CSV table of C-alpha atoms in Angstrom, one decimal:
chain,number,residue,atom,x,y,z
A,1,UNK,CA,-14.3,34.2,-9.6
A,2,UNK,CA,-14.7,33.0,-13.2
A,3,UNK,CA,-15.1,29.3,-12.5
A,4,UNK,CA,-17.3,29.6,-9.5
A,5,UNK,CA,-19.3,26.1,-9.1
A,6,UNK,CA,-22.9,27.0,-8.0
A,7,UNK,CA,-24.2,24.0,-6.3
A,8,UNK,CA,-27.6,25.3,-5.3
A,9,UNK,CA,-29.2,25.1,-8.8
A,10,UNK,CA,-28.6,21.4,-8.9
A,11,UNK,CA,-30.1,21.1,-5.3
A,12,UNK,CA,-33.5,22.6,-6.5
A,13,UNK,CA,-33.7,20.0,-9.0
A,14,UNK,CA,-32.9,17.2,-6.7
A,15,UNK,CA,-35.6,18.5,-4.3
A,16,UNK,CA,-38.3,17.9,-7.1
A,17,UNK,CA,-36.9,14.1,-7.4
A,18,UNK,CA,-37.1,14.0,-3.6
A,19,UNK,CA,-40.8,15.0,-3.6
A,20,UNK,CA,-41.6,12.6,-6.2
A,21,UNK,CA,-39.8,9.7,-4.4
A,22,UNK,CA,-41.5,10.8,-1.1
A,23,UNK,CA,-45.1,10.5,-2.8
A,24,UNK,CA,-44.0,7.1,-4.3
A,25,UNK,CA,-42.9,6.1,-0.7
A,26,UNK,CA,-46.2,7.0,0.8
A,27,UNK,CA,-48.2,5.3,-2.0
A,28,UNK,CA,-46.2,2.1,-1.7
A,29,UNK,CA,-46.3,2.1,2.1
A,30,UNK,CA,-50.2,2.4,2.0
A,31,UNK,CA,-50.3,-0.4,-0.5
A,32,UNK,CA,-48.5,-2.6,1.9
A,33,UNK,CA,-45.2,-2.8,-0.1
A,34,UNK,CA,-43.2,-1.7,2.8
A,35,UNK,CA,-39.9,-3.0,1.5
A,36,UNK,CA,-39.9,-0.8,-1.6
A,37,UNK,CA,-41.1,2.1,0.7
A,38,UNK,CA,-38.1,1.7,2.8
A,39,UNK,CA,-36.0,1.7,-0.4
A,40,UNK,CA,-37.5,4.9,-1.6
A,41,UNK,CA,-36.8,6.3,1.7
A,42,UNK,CA,-33.2,5.3,1.8
A,43,UNK,CA,-32.8,6.9,-1.6
A,44,UNK,CA,-34.5,10.2,-0.4
A,45,UNK,CA,-32.1,10.4,2.5
A,46,UNK,CA,-29.0,9.7,0.4
A,47,UNK,CA,-30.4,12.7,-2.0
A,48,UNK,CA,-30.6,14.8,1.2
A,49,UNK,CA,-27.0,13.9,2.1
A,50,UNK,CA,-25.7,15.1,-1.4
A,51,UNK,CA,-27.5,18.5,-1.0
A,52,UNK,CA,-25.9,18.9,2.6
A,53,UNK,CA,-22.4,18.2,1.0
A,54,UNK,CA,-23.3,20.4,-1.8
A,55,UNK,CA,-24.1,23.5,0.1
A,56,UNK,CA,-21.1,22.7,2.5
A,57,UNK,CA,-18.9,22.8,-0.8
A,58,UNK,CA,-20.8,26.0,-1.9
A,59,UNK,CA,-20.3,27.8,1.6
A,60,UNK,CA,-16.5,26.9,1.7
A,61,UNK,CA,-15.9,28.0,-1.8
A,62,UNK,CA,-17.6,31.3,-1.1
A,63,UNK,CA,-15.7,31.8,2.0
A,64,UNK,CA,-12.5,31.2,0.0
A,65,UNK,CA,-13.3,33.5,-2.7
A,66,UNK,CA,-14.4,36.4,-0.5
A,67,UNK,CA,-11.2,36.0,1.6
A,68,UNK,CA,-9.1,35.9,-1.5
A,69,UNK,CA,-10.7,39.1,-3.0
A,70,UNK,CA,-10.0,40.9,0.4
A,71,UNK,CA,-6.5,39.8,0.1
A,72,UNK,CA,-6.0,41.2,-3.5
A,73,UNK,CA,-7.8,44.5,-3.2
A,74,UNK,CA,-6.0,47.8,-3.0
A,75,UNK,CA,-3.5,46.3,-5.3
A,76,UNK,CA,-2.6,47.6,-8.8
A,77,UNK,CA,-2.9,44.7,-11.2
A,78,UNK,CA,-0.3,44.0,-13.8
A,79,UNK,CA,-1.7,43.7,-17.3
A,80,UNK,CA,1.0,43.3,-19.7
A,81,UNK,CA,3.2,46.7,-19.8
A,82,UNK,CA,0.7,48.6,-17.6
A,83,UNK,CA,-1.1,48.5,-14.4
A,84,UNK,CA,-4.8,48.6,-13.7
A,85,UNK,CA,-6.5,50.1,-10.7
A,86,UNK,CA,-8.6,47.7,-8.5
A,87,UNK,CA,-11.4,50.4,-8.0
A,88,UNK,CA,-11.9,52.4,-11.1
A,89,UNK,CA,-10.3,50.1,-13.6
A,90,UNK,CA,-8.2,52.8,-15.1
A,91,UNK,CA,-4.8,51.7,-16.7
A,92,UNK,CA,-1.6,53.5,-16.2
A,93,UNK,CA,2.0,52.7,-17.2
A,94,UNK,CA,4.0,53.3,-14.3
A,95,UNK,CA,3.2,51.7,-11.0
A,96,UNK,CA,2.6,54.2,-8.2
A,97,UNK,CA,1.1,54.1,-4.5
A,98,UNK,CA,-2.2,55.9,-5.9
A,99,UNK,CA,-4.3,55.7,-8.7
A,100,UNK,CA,-3.9,59.0,-10.9
A,101,UNK,CA,-7.4,58.8,-12.1
A,102,UNK,CA,-9.6,58.2,-8.9
A,103,UNK,CA,-6.8,59.0,-6.4
A,104,UNK,CA,-7.4,56.0,-4.2
A,105,UNK,CA,-4.4,54.4,-2.4
A,106,UNK,CA,-3.0,51.5,-3.7
A,107,UNK,CA,-0.5,48.7,-2.6
A,108,UNK,CA,2.9,48.9,-3.8
């Protein structure tokens, strides 16, 4: 989970740009520069598409990380010459079916 990419932070910044472009588009449409207004509308739609793709990536990544966490829980992790309990973080030398500190059952 160290390298999780958060796509929602750039999306918030893109919403500001979309707001500015929409204001420009309305002003240009009112001033009868309809071609430029349509161009800005196309840019707005493109930015919205980028946000939708980013959120889809974010949701897929979250789902993957949660599923991976559930697969690896209850397992004593190997750290060099010792093992670490998933629940309490206690370290012990011999791998066993339960944690000697908290007593929770671990996968062997």
